[in-house]
Short mmCIF file of C-alpha atoms in Angstrom, two decimals:
data_model
loop_
_atom_site.label_atom_id
_atom_site.label_comp_id
_atom_site.label_asym_id
_atom_site.label_seq_id
_atom_site.Cartn_x
_atom_site.Cartn_y
_atom_site.Cartn_z
CA MET A 1 -184.11 -178.39 -115.16
CA ARG A 2 -182.32 -176.01 -117.56
CA VAL A 3 -180.57 -177.48 -120.65
CA VAL A 4 -178.14 -175.31 -122.75
CA ASP A 5 -176.70 -176.45 -126.01
CA ILE A 6 -173.29 -174.96 -126.49
CA TYR A 7 -171.63 -174.71 -129.87
CA ARG A 8 -167.96 -173.42 -129.84
CA PHE A 9 -166.32 -171.96 -133.04
CA ASP A 10 -162.62 -171.60 -132.84
CA THR A 11 -162.19 -168.43 -134.72
CA GLY A 12 -158.44 -168.22 -133.68
CA THR A 13 -156.91 -165.51 -135.83
CA LYS A 14 -158.87 -166.25 -138.97
CA ILE A 15 -161.32 -163.47 -138.18
CA PRO A 16 -160.11 -160.38 -136.18
CA PHE A 17 -161.45 -160.11 -132.72
CA SER A 18 -162.65 -156.64 -133.55
CA GLU A 19 -164.83 -157.87 -136.33
CA LEU A 20 -166.81 -160.44 -134.28
CA PRO A 21 -169.39 -158.03 -132.84
CA ASP A 22 -170.25 -157.07 -136.58
CA ARG A 23 -170.63 -160.75 -137.45
CA ILE A 24 -172.93 -161.15 -134.35
CA ARG A 25 -175.22 -158.38 -135.53
CA ALA A 26 -175.47 -159.76 -139.02
CA PHE A 27 -176.40 -163.13 -137.53
CA LEU A 28 -178.95 -161.47 -135.34
CA ASP A 29 -180.45 -159.38 -138.17
CA ASP A 30 -180.65 -162.42 -140.55
CA THR A 31 -182.42 -164.60 -137.81
CA ARG A 32 -184.55 -161.61 -136.60
CA LEU A 33 -183.32 -162.02 -133.04
CA ASN A 34 -182.22 -159.64 -130.36
CA TYR A 35 -180.20 -159.61 -127.22
CA THR A 36 -181.20 -157.50 -124.20
CA THR A 37 -178.10 -158.07 -121.84
CA PHE A 38 -174.57 -157.27 -122.42
CA LEU A 39 -171.98 -158.64 -120.06
CA TYR A 40 -168.18 -158.25 -120.00
CA TYR A 41 -165.10 -159.61 -118.17
CA PHE A 42 -161.65 -158.36 -118.55
CA SER A 43 -158.67 -159.60 -116.50
CA ASP A 44 -154.93 -159.52 -116.32
CA LEU A 45 -152.39 -161.64 -114.22
CA VAL A 46 -150.97 -159.80 -111.30
CA SER A 47 -147.73 -161.47 -111.75
CA CYS A 48 -147.35 -160.02 -115.22
CA ASN A 49 -148.09 -156.65 -114.12
CA PRO A 50 -147.25 -155.99 -110.40
CA ASP A 51 -147.77 -152.31 -111.14
CA PHE A 52 -151.55 -152.14 -111.94
CA SER A 53 -151.23 -148.74 -113.67
CA LYS A 54 -149.26 -150.49 -116.58
CA SER A 55 -151.69 -153.44 -116.97
CA GLY A 56 -154.13 -153.79 -120.03
CA VAL A 57 -157.12 -153.40 -117.65
CA ALA A 58 -155.84 -150.09 -116.27
CA LYS A 59 -155.37 -148.71 -119.98
CA PHE A 60 -158.89 -149.86 -120.77
CA LEU A 61 -160.43 -148.09 -117.74
CA LYS A 62 -158.92 -144.83 -118.90
CA ASP A 63 -161.03 -144.92 -122.01
CA CYS A 64 -164.04 -146.52 -120.29
CA PRO A 65 -164.09 -145.72 -116.49
CA ASP A 66 -167.71 -146.82 -116.19
CA ALA A 67 -166.79 -150.40 -116.49
CA GLY A 68 -165.00 -150.44 -113.11
CA PRO A 69 -164.19 -150.74 -110.32
CA VAL A 70 -161.09 -152.99 -110.70
CA ARG A 71 -160.92 -155.80 -108.22
CA ILE A 72 -158.37 -158.46 -107.39
CA LEU A 73 -159.06 -162.02 -107.39
CA ARG A 74 -156.91 -164.07 -104.96
CA GLY A 75 -156.82 -167.00 -107.26
CA GLU A 76 -153.69 -168.51 -105.69
CA ALA A 77 -155.90 -169.53 -102.76
CA MET A 78 -157.85 -171.94 -105.06
CA GLY A 79 -154.99 -173.21 -107.02
CA GLY A 80 -154.94 -170.48 -109.75
CA SER A 81 -153.32 -167.12 -110.17
CA ASP A 82 -154.10 -163.72 -108.70
CA GLU A 83 -155.76 -161.44 -111.26
CA TYR A 84 -156.98 -157.79 -111.75
CA TRP A 85 -160.55 -157.92 -113.16
CA ILE A 86 -163.43 -155.91 -113.87
CA SER A 87 -166.88 -157.31 -114.82
CA ASN A 88 -170.64 -156.75 -114.48
CA ILE A 89 -171.44 -160.50 -114.12
CA SER A 90 -171.40 -160.55 -110.35
CA GLU A 91 -173.25 -157.30 -109.92
CA PHE A 92 -175.15 -156.43 -113.14
CA THR A 93 -176.01 -152.74 -113.13
CA GLY A 94 -176.86 -152.17 -116.79
CA ASN A 95 -175.60 -152.53 -120.27
CA LEU A 96 -172.26 -150.80 -121.46
CA ASP A 97 -172.27 -152.18 -125.00
CA ASP A 98 -172.52 -148.59 -126.44
CA LYS A 99 -169.40 -147.66 -124.60
CA ILE A 100 -167.27 -150.86 -124.85
CA LEU A 101 -168.08 -151.92 -128.37
CA PRO A 102 -166.67 -148.77 -130.01
CA LEU A 103 -163.27 -149.76 -128.44
CA MET A 104 -162.95 -153.20 -130.02
CA LYS A 105 -159.98 -152.40 -132.10
CA LYS A 106 -158.06 -151.35 -129.15
CA ILE A 107 -159.05 -154.24 -126.76
CA HIS A 108 -156.46 -156.74 -128.00
CA LYS A 109 -153.91 -154.74 -129.96
CA TYR A 110 -153.49 -151.76 -127.94
CA TYR A 111 -154.63 -152.55 -124.31
CA GLY A 112 -153.07 -156.11 -124.33
CA ILE A 113 -155.48 -157.45 -121.93
CA SER A 114 -154.84 -161.04 -120.97
CA ILE A 115 -158.53 -162.19 -121.07
CA SER A 116 -161.40 -160.36 -122.87
CA ASP A 117 -164.99 -161.75 -122.71
CA LEU A 118 -167.95 -160.06 -124.06
CA TYR A 119 -171.52 -161.60 -123.81
CA PHE A 120 -174.56 -160.85 -125.91
CA TYR A 121 -177.14 -162.59 -123.72
CA ASP A 122 -180.86 -163.12 -123.24
CA ILE A 123 -181.40 -163.60 -126.95
CA ASP A 124 -184.96 -164.42 -127.82
CA PHE A 125 -184.51 -167.63 -129.78
CA TRP A 126 -188.03 -169.00 -128.88
CA GLY A 127 -189.87 -165.72 -128.40
CA ASP A 128 -189.68 -164.71 -124.74
CA PRO A 129 -185.98 -164.84 -123.57
CA ILE A 130 -185.08 -167.00 -120.67
CA PRO A 131 -183.03 -164.83 -118.41
CA TRP A 132 -179.31 -165.62 -117.89
CA GLU A 133 -178.12 -166.86 -114.53
CA ARG A 134 -174.88 -167.64 -112.77
CA ASP A 135 -173.93 -171.36 -112.52
CA LEU A 136 -171.73 -171.80 -109.57
CA SER A 137 -171.51 -175.62 -109.79
CA GLY A 138 -168.00 -175.51 -111.31
CA VAL A 139 -166.66 -173.58 -108.36
CA ASP A 140 -168.47 -175.66 -105.76
CA GLU A 141 -167.00 -178.88 -107.41
CA ARG A 142 -163.34 -177.48 -107.26
CA CYS A 143 -163.86 -176.29 -103.67
CA ARG A 144 -165.30 -179.78 -102.79
CA GLN A 145 -162.38 -181.74 -104.37
CA PHE A 146 -159.53 -179.74 -102.98
CA ASN A 147 -161.14 -178.48 -99.85
CA TYR A 148 -160.85 -174.74 -100.81
CA THR A 149 -162.72 -171.96 -99.28
CA PRO A 150 -165.29 -170.89 -101.86
CA ASP A 151 -164.71 -167.71 -103.70
CA TYR A 152 -167.45 -167.10 -106.24
CA ASP A 153 -165.38 -164.63 -108.18
CA TYR A 154 -163.32 -167.54 -109.12
CA SER A 155 -163.78 -168.56 -112.86
CA LEU A 156 -166.40 -165.67 -112.98
CA ASN A 157 -166.19 -165.69 -116.83
CA TYR A 158 -167.38 -169.22 -117.03
CA GLN A 159 -170.44 -168.77 -114.85
CA PRO A 160 -172.97 -166.99 -117.13
CA LEU A 161 -175.51 -169.65 -118.24
CA GLY A 162 -178.20 -168.84 -120.64
CA SER A 163 -179.19 -168.14 -124.30
CA GLY A 164 -176.68 -165.88 -126.02
CA ILE A 165 -173.38 -165.42 -127.85
CA MET A 166 -169.99 -165.01 -126.03
CA ILE A 167 -166.68 -163.96 -127.67
CA ASN A 168 -163.30 -164.51 -125.98
CA ARG A 169 -159.85 -163.30 -126.75
CA ASP A 170 -156.73 -164.57 -124.94
CA VAL A 171 -153.28 -165.17 -125.75
CA PHE A 172 -154.03 -168.25 -127.96
CA GLY A 173 -156.55 -166.41 -130.28
CA ALA A 174 -160.29 -165.90 -130.30
CA THR A 175 -163.47 -168.08 -129.93
CA LEU A 176 -167.16 -167.49 -130.42
CA THR A 177 -169.57 -169.59 -128.37
CA LEU A 178 -173.23 -169.80 -129.17
CA SER A 179 -175.58 -170.98 -126.33
CA VAL A 180 -179.26 -171.88 -126.91
CA ASP A 181 -181.68 -173.01 -124.31
CA ARG A 182 -182.75 -176.63 -125.42
CA LEU A 183 -185.82 -176.74 -123.27
CA TYR A 184 -188.49 -174.07 -123.50
CA ARG A 185 -191.69 -174.32 -121.70
CA ASP A 186 -191.01 -178.15 -121.18
CA GLU A 187 -190.61 -178.59 -124.95
CA ALA A 188 -187.38 -179.81 -126.41
CA LYS A 189 -186.31 -177.51 -129.29
CA GLU A 190 -183.85 -178.22 -132.18
CA THR A 191 -180.95 -175.88 -131.67
CA GLU A 192 -178.57 -177.02 -134.45
CA PRO A 193 -180.14 -174.81 -137.19
CA TYR A 194 -178.92 -171.72 -135.23
CA ALA A 195 -175.39 -173.23 -135.09
CA GLU A 196 -175.42 -173.86 -138.78
CA GLU A 197 -176.69 -170.31 -139.52
CA MET A 198 -173.84 -168.85 -137.23
CA LYS A 199 -171.39 -171.12 -139.26
CA LYS A 200 -172.26 -169.07 -142.46
CA HIS A 201 -171.50 -165.85 -140.72
CA LEU A 202 -168.06 -167.16 -139.61
CA ASP A 203 -166.90 -168.13 -143.08
CA GLY A 204 -167.66 -171.82 -142.68
CA ILE A 205 -165.56 -172.35 -139.43
CA ARG A 206 -166.39 -175.81 -137.93
CA TYR A 207 -167.96 -176.11 -134.40
CA ASP A 208 -168.06 -178.60 -131.63
CA LYS A 209 -170.99 -179.13 -129.34
CA VAL A 210 -171.28 -179.64 -125.59
CA GLN A 211 -174.36 -179.44 -123.25
CA LYS A 212 -174.88 -177.72 -119.87
CA ILE A 213 -177.40 -179.10 -117.56
CA LYS A 214 -178.48 -177.40 -114.34
CA LEU A 215 -180.71 -179.44 -112.28
CA ASP A 216 -183.52 -178.31 -110.19
CA PRO A 217 -183.48 -179.56 -106.51
CA GLU A 218 -186.17 -182.35 -107.32
CA ASP A 219 -184.00 -183.52 -110.27
CA LYS A 220 -180.91 -183.61 -108.09
CA ASP A 221 -182.86 -185.74 -105.49
CA GLU A 222 -184.01 -188.17 -108.07
CA ALA A 223 -180.58 -188.59 -109.50
CA GLU A 224 -179.17 -189.11 -106.02
CA LYS A 225 -181.71 -191.80 -105.29
CA CYS A 226 -180.73 -193.71 -108.40
CA ASN A 227 -177.12 -193.34 -107.62
CA GLN A 228 -177.54 -194.83 -104.11
CA LYS A 229 -179.59 -197.66 -105.43
CA ALA A 230 -177.06 -198.40 -108.09
CA ALA A 231 -173.87 -198.09 -105.84
CA ALA A 232 -173.29 -201.64 -104.80
CA LEU A 233 -173.81 -202.72 -108.49
CA LEU A 234 -171.53 -200.17 -109.80
CA ASP A 235 -168.72 -201.20 -107.30
CA GLU A 236 -169.15 -204.79 -108.44
CA ILE A 237 -168.70 -203.83 -111.99
CA ARG A 238 -165.50 -201.77 -111.32
CA SER A 239 -164.04 -204.47 -109.23
CA ARG A 240 -164.65 -207.13 -111.98
CA PHE A 241 -163.19 -204.99 -114.69
CA LYS A 242 -160.13 -204.00 -112.67
CA ASP A 243 -159.17 -207.46 -112.02
CA ALA A 244 -159.69 -208.38 -115.81
CA LEU A 245 -157.55 -205.67 -117.23
CA PRO A 246 -153.92 -205.76 -117.95
CA SER A 247 -151.69 -204.10 -115.37
CA ASN A 248 -150.06 -200.71 -115.91
CA GLU A 249 -146.65 -202.29 -116.24
CA ARG A 250 -147.13 -201.85 -120.12
CA LEU A 251 -146.68 -198.15 -119.46
CA THR A 252 -143.31 -197.87 -121.09
CA HIS A 253 -141.47 -195.06 -122.96
CA VAL A 254 -141.32 -197.22 -126.20
CA ASP A 255 -142.52 -195.35 -129.28
CA GLY A 256 -145.17 -197.72 -130.43
CA SER A 257 -146.56 -197.49 -133.95
CA TYR A 258 -150.24 -198.18 -134.08
CA SER A 259 -153.62 -196.70 -135.24
CA ILE A 260 -156.75 -196.52 -133.07
CA ALA A 261 -159.36 -195.43 -135.34
CA PRO A 262 -159.74 -198.55 -137.55
CA THR A 263 -160.08 -200.84 -134.72
CA LEU A 264 -162.59 -198.70 -132.97
CA LYS A 265 -164.52 -198.03 -136.23
CA LYS A 266 -164.80 -201.77 -136.98
CA TYR A 267 -166.05 -202.58 -133.43
CA ALA A 268 -168.60 -199.75 -133.43
CA LYS A 269 -170.02 -200.77 -136.85
CA GLY A 270 -170.41 -204.39 -135.92
CA HIS A 271 -171.96 -203.77 -132.31
CA GLY A 272 -174.36 -200.88 -133.02
CA TYR A 273 -172.18 -198.04 -131.52
CA ASN A 274 -171.84 -194.49 -133.13
CA TYR A 275 -168.39 -193.42 -133.66
CA CYS A 276 -167.05 -189.93 -133.13
CA ASN A 277 -163.74 -188.22 -133.60
CA VAL A 278 -163.95 -185.57 -130.73
CA PHE A 279 -160.75 -183.93 -131.60
CA SER A 280 -157.05 -184.78 -132.29
CA GLY A 281 -156.20 -187.90 -130.21
CA VAL A 282 -159.53 -188.42 -128.63
CA LEU A 283 -161.97 -190.93 -130.20
CA PHE A 284 -165.46 -191.96 -128.71
CA ILE A 285 -168.07 -194.56 -129.30
CA GLU A 286 -171.46 -194.68 -127.74
CA LYS A 287 -174.67 -196.60 -127.72
CA ARG A 288 -178.23 -195.48 -126.92
CA THR A 289 -180.66 -198.06 -125.93
CA GLU A 290 -184.49 -198.04 -125.60
CA LYS A 291 -184.04 -198.10 -121.84
CA GLY A 292 -181.43 -196.80 -119.54
CA PRO A 293 -178.24 -194.61 -119.58
CA VAL A 294 -175.71 -193.98 -122.54
CA ILE A 295 -172.95 -196.38 -122.82
CA GLY A 296 -169.75 -194.62 -123.88
CA LEU A 297 -166.05 -195.71 -124.50
CA ILE A 298 -163.38 -193.17 -125.02
CA THR A 299 -159.89 -193.57 -126.10
CA ILE A 300 -157.24 -190.78 -125.61
CA ARG A 301 -153.82 -190.70 -127.06
CA ARG A 302 -152.07 -187.35 -126.90
CA PRO A 303 -150.16 -186.18 -130.00
CA GLY A 304 -146.48 -187.10 -129.67
CA PHE A 305 -147.15 -189.90 -127.10
CA SER A 306 -147.51 -193.57 -127.47
CA GLU A 307 -149.62 -194.15 -124.33
CA VAL A 308 -153.41 -194.72 -124.92
CA THR A 309 -156.02 -194.43 -122.22
CA VAL A 310 -159.56 -196.19 -122.39
CA MET A 311 -162.44 -195.38 -120.24
CA LEU A 312 -165.83 -197.05 -120.23
CA SER A 313 -168.77 -195.13 -118.70
CA VAL A 314 -172.44 -194.87 -118.31
CA GLU A 315 -174.06 -191.51 -118.38
CA GLY A 316 -177.41 -189.78 -118.10
CA ILE A 317 -178.90 -186.65 -116.65
CA GLY A 318 -177.17 -185.88 -113.40
CA TYR A 319 -174.66 -188.58 -113.39
CA ARG A 320 -171.70 -189.96 -115.06
CA HIS A 321 -170.15 -193.21 -113.72
CA VAL A 322 -166.57 -194.35 -115.10
CA LEU A 323 -166.55 -198.15 -114.81
CA LEU A 324 -163.29 -199.07 -116.46
CA THR A 325 -160.03 -197.24 -116.84
CA SER A 326 -156.86 -198.50 -118.34
CA SER A 327 -153.64 -197.02 -119.76
CA GLN A 328 -151.14 -198.98 -121.95
CA THR A 329 -148.30 -198.29 -124.36
CA PRO A 330 -148.59 -200.82 -127.25
CA ASP A 331 -145.41 -201.70 -129.18
CA ASP A 332 -147.38 -201.99 -132.58
CA GLN A 333 -150.71 -202.53 -134.17
CA GLU A 334 -150.88 -206.25 -132.93
CA SER A 335 -150.28 -205.43 -129.35
CA PHE A 336 -152.86 -202.59 -129.46
CA ASP A 337 -155.48 -204.79 -131.10
CA SER A 338 -154.82 -207.52 -128.48
CA PHE A 339 -155.40 -204.98 -125.61
CA MET A 340 -158.54 -203.79 -127.25
CA LYS A 341 -159.86 -207.19 -127.57
CA ILE A 342 -159.86 -207.53 -123.87
CA VAL A 343 -161.55 -204.08 -123.50
CA PHE A 344 -164.15 -205.11 -126.10
CA SER A 345 -164.75 -208.42 -124.44
CA LEU A 346 -165.44 -206.56 -121.09
CA LEU A 347 -167.71 -204.15 -122.83
CA GLU A 348 -169.60 -207.16 -124.18
CA GLU A 349 -169.90 -208.70 -120.73
CA PHE A 350 -171.02 -205.45 -119.46
CA GLU A 351 -173.95 -205.20 -121.83
CA ARG A 352 -174.92 -208.74 -121.29
CA ASP A 353 -174.52 -209.11 -117.57
CA TYR A 354 -174.74 -205.76 -115.93
CA TYR A 355 -176.53 -203.29 -118.12
CA PRO A 356 -180.02 -204.72 -117.96
CA ALA A 357 -179.93 -204.15 -114.05
CA LEU A 358 -178.62 -200.59 -114.39
CA ALA A 359 -181.41 -199.83 -117.04
CA GLU A 360 -183.93 -200.94 -114.30
CA ILE A 361 -182.56 -198.33 -112.07
CA TYR A 362 -181.95 -195.36 -114.25
CA PRO A 363 -184.54 -193.57 -116.63
CA THR A 364 -184.03 -193.65 -120.30
CA VAL A 365 -181.83 -190.95 -121.60
CA PRO A 366 -183.82 -188.43 -123.84
CA ASP A 367 -182.54 -188.24 -127.49
CA TRP A 368 -181.31 -184.57 -127.05
CA PHE A 369 -178.88 -185.43 -124.30
CA VAL A 370 -175.21 -184.81 -125.18
CA THR A 371 -172.76 -187.03 -123.55
CA GLU A 372 -169.53 -185.70 -121.83
CA LYS A 373 -166.34 -186.23 -124.02
#
């Protein structure tokens, strides 16, 4: 099993994209770390530049021909867009950082490339670096869901998995992503100090954290055995909650005035849940027990909309089961609280009547596990 903690800093336009490699170098120098692998990915939409010679990728290749050859991704065949792209992710032939980094000031302002991703990977956070690898699970899942023929060049820039730093620049601004292997020689390491150190080098920009877990075949087999054993119970829970929830007839276009956070915080405090403001409009409470999966309840209200969606889930390594989903459009605080009273009563019923049986099936989730939000 490989576990990578991922910290994302939204640098936006606060720090010029061309300055980010210097910030990375300062971070590496201060932490006495080194990278040994430099990856890159540049792409432009074919629809925006039918004449390739006028594309940003073509302009870049004139200054750095070794970064080619250019290829075309037939993304429309997988529900995306056709793109011109160049990268060394699919076929790594060596580092070109000495040729690409001197062009940083031209990448966004002069070339006008749609997507620019640079990766400083195989950083020796724990001594010996753990080599990066391609994670194809995202493409496989998309192909499975929509019955597409797999093309592993699709979403190539999201595939590198390992310890390193990635910087991205697109039409919305820039981001810096710090990825650190959590498990090293079967020992769980603390990765947060590196995120805090990086924060200092990015002028105090806040970060959010997710986690990527790549299971070994034996881990997948074990998770699947547990899922099969729990399948009937999970179906029973979903059926019970579906019958108990209000119908979606409350999905109206009325502009209701209500607040979610106070109600959620009050319940979390009184019932042993941790509260988390994930980002604007998304609030989450979770409970970790001494045995079994993590219980999570998420509420989603998009800015400018009155509709609120609530989902209850149980989650662990290799699985996430949604047990309850309901969307409503409350008129006011009273109607929202009445709706949540039903949801909370079902949550209490779940903990009392169903969770102990699930905890007998699934192993205890480790402290380092980060839930999906």
